[in-house]
Coordinates of N, CA and C in Angstrom, one line a residue:
X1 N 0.8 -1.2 0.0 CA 0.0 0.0 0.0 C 0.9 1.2 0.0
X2 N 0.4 1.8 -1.0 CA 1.4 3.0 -1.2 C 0.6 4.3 -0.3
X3 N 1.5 5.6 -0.3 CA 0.3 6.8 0.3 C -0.2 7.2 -0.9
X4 N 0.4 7.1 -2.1 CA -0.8 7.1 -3.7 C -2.2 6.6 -3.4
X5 N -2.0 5.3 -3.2 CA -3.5 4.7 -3.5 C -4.2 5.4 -2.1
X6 N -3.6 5.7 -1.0 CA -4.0 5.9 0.2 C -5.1 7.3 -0.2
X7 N -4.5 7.8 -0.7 CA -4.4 8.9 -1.0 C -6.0 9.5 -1.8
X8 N -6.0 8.4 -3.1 CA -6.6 8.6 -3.9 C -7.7 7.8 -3.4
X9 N -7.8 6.7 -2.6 CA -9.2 5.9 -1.9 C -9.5 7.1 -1.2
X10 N -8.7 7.8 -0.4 CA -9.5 9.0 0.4 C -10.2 10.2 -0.4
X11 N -9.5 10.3 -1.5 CA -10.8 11.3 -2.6 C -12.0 10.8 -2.6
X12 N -11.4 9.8 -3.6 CA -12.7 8.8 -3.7 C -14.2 8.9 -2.6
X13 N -13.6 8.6 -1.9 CA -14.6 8.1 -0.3 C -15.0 9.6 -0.3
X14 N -14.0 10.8 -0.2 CA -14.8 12.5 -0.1 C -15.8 12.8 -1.1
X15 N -15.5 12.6 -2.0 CA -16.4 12.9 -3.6 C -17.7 12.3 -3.2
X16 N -17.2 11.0 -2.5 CA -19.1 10.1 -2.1 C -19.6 10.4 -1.0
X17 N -19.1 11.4 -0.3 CA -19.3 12.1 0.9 C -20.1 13.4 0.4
X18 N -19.5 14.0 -0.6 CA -20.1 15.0 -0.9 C -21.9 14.8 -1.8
X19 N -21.6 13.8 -2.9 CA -22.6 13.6 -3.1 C -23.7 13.4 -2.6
X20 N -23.3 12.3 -1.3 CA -24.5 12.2 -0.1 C -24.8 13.4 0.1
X21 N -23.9 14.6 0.7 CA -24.6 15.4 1.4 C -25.4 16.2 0.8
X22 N -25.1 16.8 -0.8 CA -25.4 17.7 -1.7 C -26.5 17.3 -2.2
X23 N -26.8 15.9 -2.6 CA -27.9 15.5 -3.7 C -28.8 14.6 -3.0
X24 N -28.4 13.4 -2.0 CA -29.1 12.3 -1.9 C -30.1 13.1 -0.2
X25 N -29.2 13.7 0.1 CA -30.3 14.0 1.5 C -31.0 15.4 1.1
X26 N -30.6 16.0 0.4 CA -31.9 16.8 0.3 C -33.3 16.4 -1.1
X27 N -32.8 15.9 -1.5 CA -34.2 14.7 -2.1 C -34.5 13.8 -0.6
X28 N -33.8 12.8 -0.2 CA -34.8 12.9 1.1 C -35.9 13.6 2.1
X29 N -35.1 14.9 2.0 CA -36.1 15.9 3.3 C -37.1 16.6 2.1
X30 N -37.0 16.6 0.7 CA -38.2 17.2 -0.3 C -39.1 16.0 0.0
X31 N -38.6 14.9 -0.5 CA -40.1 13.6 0.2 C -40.7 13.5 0.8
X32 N -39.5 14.3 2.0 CA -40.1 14.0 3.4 C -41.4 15.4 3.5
X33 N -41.2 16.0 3.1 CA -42.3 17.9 3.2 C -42.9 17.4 2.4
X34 N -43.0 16.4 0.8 CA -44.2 16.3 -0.1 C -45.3 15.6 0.7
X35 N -44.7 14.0 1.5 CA -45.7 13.5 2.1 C -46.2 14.0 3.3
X36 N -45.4 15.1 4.5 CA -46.7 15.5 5.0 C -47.3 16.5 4.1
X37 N -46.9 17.3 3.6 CA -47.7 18.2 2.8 C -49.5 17.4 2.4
X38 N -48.9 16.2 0.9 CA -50.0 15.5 1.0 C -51.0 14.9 2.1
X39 N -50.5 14.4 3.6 CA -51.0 13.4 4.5 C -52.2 15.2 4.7
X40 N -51.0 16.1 5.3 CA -52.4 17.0 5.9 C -53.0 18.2 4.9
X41 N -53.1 17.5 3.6 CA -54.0 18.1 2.9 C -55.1 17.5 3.2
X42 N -54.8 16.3 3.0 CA -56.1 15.0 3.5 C -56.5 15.1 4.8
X43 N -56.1 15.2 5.5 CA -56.5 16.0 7.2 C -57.0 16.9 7.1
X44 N -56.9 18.3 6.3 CA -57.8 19.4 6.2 C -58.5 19.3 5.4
X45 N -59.3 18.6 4.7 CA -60.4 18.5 3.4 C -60.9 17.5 4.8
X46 N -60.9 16.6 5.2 CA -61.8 15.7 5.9 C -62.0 16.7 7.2
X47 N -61.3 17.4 7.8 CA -62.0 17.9 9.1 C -63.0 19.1 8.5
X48 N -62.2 19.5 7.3 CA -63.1 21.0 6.8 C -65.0 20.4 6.3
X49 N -64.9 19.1 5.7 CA -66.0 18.6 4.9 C -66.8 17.7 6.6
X50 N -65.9 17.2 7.6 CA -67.1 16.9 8.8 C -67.7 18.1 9.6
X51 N -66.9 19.2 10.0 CA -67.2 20.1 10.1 C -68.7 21.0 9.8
X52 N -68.2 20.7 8.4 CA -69.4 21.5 7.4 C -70.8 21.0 7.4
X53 N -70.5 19.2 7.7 CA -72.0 18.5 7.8 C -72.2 18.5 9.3
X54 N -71.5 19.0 10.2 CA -72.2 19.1 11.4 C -73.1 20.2 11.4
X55 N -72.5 21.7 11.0 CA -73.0 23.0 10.8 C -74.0 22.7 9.8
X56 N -74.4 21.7 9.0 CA -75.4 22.3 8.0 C -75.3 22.6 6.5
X57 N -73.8 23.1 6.3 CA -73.9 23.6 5.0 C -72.4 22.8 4.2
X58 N -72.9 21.7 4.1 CA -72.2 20.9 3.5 C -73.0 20.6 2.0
X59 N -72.4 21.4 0.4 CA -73.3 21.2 -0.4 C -73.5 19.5 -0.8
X60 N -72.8 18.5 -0.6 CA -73.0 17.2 -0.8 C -74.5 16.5 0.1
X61 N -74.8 17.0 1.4 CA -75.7 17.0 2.4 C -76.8 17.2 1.3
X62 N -77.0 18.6 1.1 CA -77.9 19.1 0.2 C -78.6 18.3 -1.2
X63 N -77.3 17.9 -1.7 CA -77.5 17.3 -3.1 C -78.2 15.9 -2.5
X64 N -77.8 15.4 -1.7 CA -77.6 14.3 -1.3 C -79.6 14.3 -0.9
X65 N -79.8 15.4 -0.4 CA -81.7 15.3 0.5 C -82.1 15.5 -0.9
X66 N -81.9 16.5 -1.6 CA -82.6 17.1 -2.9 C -82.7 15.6 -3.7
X67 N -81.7 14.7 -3.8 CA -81.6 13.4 -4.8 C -83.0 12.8 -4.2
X68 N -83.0 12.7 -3.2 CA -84.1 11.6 -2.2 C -85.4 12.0 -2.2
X69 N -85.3 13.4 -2.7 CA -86.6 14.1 -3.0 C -87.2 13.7 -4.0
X70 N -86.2 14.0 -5.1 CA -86.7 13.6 -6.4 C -87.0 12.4 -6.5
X71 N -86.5 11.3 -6.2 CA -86.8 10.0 -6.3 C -88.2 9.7 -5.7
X72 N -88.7 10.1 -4.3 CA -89.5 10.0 -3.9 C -90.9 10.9 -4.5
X73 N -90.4 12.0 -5.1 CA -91.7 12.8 -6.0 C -91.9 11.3 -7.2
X74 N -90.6 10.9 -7.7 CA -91.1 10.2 -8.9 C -92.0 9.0 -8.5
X75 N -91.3 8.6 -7.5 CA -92.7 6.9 -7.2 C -93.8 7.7 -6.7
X76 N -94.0 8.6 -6.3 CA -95.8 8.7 -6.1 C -96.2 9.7 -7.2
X77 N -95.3 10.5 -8.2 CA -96.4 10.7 -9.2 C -96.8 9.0 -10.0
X78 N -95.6 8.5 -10.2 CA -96.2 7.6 -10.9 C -97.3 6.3 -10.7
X79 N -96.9 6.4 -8.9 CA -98.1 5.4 -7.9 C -99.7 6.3 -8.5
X80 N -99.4 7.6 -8.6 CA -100.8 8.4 -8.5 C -101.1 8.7 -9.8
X81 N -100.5 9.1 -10.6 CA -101.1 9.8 -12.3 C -101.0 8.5 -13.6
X82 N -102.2 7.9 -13.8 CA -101.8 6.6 -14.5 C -101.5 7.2 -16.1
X83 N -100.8 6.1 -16.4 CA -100.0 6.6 -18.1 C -101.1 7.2 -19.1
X84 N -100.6 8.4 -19.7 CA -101.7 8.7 -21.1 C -103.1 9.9 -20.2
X85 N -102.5 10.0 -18.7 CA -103.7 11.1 -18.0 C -102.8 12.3 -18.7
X86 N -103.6 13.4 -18.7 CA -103.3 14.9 -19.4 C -102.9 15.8 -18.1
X87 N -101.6 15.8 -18.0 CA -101.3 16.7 -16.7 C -100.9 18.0 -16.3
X88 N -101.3 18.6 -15.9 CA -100.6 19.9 -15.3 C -100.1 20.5 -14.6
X89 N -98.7 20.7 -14.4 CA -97.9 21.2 -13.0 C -98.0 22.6 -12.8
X90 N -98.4 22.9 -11.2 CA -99.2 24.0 -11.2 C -98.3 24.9 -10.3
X91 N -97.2 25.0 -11.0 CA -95.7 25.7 -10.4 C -95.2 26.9 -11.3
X92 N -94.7 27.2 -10.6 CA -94.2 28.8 -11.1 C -92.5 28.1 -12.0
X93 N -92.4 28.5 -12.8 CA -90.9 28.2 -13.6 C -89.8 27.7 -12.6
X94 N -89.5 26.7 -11.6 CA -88.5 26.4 -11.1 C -88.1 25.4 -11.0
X95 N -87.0 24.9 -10.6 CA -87.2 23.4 -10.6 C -87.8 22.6 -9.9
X96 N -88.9 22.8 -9.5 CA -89.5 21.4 -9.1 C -90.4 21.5 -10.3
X97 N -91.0 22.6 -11.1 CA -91.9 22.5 -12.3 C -91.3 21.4 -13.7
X98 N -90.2 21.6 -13.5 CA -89.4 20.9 -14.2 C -88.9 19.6 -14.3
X99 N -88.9 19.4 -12.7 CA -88.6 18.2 -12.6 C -90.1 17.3 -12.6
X100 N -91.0 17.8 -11.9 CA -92.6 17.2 -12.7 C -92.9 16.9 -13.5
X101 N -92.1 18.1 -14.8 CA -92.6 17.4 -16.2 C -91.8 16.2 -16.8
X102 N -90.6 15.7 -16.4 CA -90.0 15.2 -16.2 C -90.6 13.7 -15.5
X103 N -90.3 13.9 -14.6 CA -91.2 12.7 -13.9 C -92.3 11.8 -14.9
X104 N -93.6 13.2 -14.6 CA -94.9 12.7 -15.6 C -94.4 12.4 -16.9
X105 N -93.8 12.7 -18.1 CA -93.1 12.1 -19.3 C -92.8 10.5 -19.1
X106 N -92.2 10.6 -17.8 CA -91.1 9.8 -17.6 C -92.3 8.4 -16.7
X107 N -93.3 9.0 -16.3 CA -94.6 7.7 -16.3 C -95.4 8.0 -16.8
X108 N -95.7 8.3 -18.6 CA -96.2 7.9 -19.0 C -97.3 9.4 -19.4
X109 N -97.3 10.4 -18.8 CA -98.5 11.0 -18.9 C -97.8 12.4 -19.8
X110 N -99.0 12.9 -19.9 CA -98.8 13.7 -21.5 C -99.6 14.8 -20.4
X111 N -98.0 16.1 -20.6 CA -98.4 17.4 -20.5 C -98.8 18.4 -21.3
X112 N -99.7 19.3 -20.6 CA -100.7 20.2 -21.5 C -100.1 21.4 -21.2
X113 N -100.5 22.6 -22.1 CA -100.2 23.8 -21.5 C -100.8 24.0 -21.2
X114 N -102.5 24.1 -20.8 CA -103.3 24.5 -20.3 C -104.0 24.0 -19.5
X115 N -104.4 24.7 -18.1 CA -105.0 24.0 -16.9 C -106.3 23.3 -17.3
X116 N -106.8 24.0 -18.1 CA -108.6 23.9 -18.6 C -108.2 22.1 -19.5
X117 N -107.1 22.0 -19.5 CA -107.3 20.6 -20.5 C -106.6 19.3 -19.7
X118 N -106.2 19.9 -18.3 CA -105.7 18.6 -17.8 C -107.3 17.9 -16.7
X119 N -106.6 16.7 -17.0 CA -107.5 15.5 -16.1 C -106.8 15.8 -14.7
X120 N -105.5 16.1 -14.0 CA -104.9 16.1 -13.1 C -104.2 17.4 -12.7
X121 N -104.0 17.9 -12.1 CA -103.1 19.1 -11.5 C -102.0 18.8 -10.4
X122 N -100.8 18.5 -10.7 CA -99.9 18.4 -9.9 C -98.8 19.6 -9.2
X123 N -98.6 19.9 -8.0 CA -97.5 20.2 -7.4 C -97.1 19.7 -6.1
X124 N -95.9 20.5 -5.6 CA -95.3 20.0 -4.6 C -95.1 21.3 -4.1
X125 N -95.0 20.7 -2.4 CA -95.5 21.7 -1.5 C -94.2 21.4 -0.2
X126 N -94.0 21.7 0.4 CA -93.0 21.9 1.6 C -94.2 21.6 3.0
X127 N -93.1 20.0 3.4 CA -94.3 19.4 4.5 C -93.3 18.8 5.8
X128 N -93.0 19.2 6.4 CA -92.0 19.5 7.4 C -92.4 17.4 8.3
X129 N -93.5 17.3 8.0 CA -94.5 15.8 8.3 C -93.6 14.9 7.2
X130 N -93.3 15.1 5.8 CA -93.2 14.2 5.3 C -91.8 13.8 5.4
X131 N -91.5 12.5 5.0 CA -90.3 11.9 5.2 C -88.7 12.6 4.4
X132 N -89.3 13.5 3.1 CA -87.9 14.1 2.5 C -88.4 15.8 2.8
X133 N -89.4 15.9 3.2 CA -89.8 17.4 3.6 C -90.6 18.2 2.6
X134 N -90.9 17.3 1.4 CA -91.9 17.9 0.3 C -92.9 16.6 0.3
X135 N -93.7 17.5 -0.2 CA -95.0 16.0 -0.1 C -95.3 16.3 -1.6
X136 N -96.0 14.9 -2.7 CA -96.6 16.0 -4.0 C -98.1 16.1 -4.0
X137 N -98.7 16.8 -4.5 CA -100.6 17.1 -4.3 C -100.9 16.8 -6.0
X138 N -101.9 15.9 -5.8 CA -102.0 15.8 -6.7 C -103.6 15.8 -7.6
X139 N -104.4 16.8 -7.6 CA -105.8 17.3 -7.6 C -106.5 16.8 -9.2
X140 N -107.7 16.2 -9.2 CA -108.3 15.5 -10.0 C -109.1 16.3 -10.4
X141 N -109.4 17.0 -11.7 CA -109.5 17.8 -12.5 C -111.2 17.4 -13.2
X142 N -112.2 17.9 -13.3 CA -113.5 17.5 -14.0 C -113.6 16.1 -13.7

């Protein structure tokens, strides 16, 4: 063993000292800040979204009662207005007028524009009693 090779193993060994310190550990500690970054992004969208459904105003809540509405208007127009009756929804331009005509199409029954020509008059009303909070009325015509 000469102090040459002595010499030149000890570069060696520095050069791979340096690269450790320069390149390989700070790509470690970036990993390390992406994954908590990620972990408590996921921690603040879950406490911000339980949060919001305790308070009330969580829009998925919403979508979620509004879906169960509609479903439940469709089985009792269609339990109530049989296919081919002439109907009329007796709502102002919003969506529940819309989603009526929709429904009725959708069991069978043929909308009119005029009250004077339906066999039936349908709307929906806000019933704090019923199980989604809208009830539908459904009034028999001549």
């Amino acid at each position: 063993m000469t102090l040459q090779s002595l010499t030149k193993d000890s570069a060696a060994g520095h050069r791979r000292q340096r690269v450790r310190t320069f390149v390989i550990q700070p790509l470690v500690v970036i990993l390390a800040l992406l994954m908590f970054w990620y972990a408590g992004t996921g921690a603040f969208v879950s406490t911000r979204d339980g949060l919001n459904m305790l308070d009330g105003t969580n829009p998925q809540v919403d979508a979620l009662r509004q879906r169960s509405q509609f479903e439940q208007l469709r089985r009792d127009l269609a339990a109530q207005v049989p296919p081919g009756t002439r109907m009329y929804p007796e709502l102002p331009w919003d969506l529940w007028r819309h989603r009526l005509i929709e429904f009725g199409i959708m069991a069978g029954a043929r909308m009119v524009p005029d009250p004077g020509q339906a066999q039936v008059r349908v709307k929906v009303v806000e019933d704090p009693a019923a199980p989604n909070g809208v009830r539908l009325v459904v009034t028999r015509v001549g």
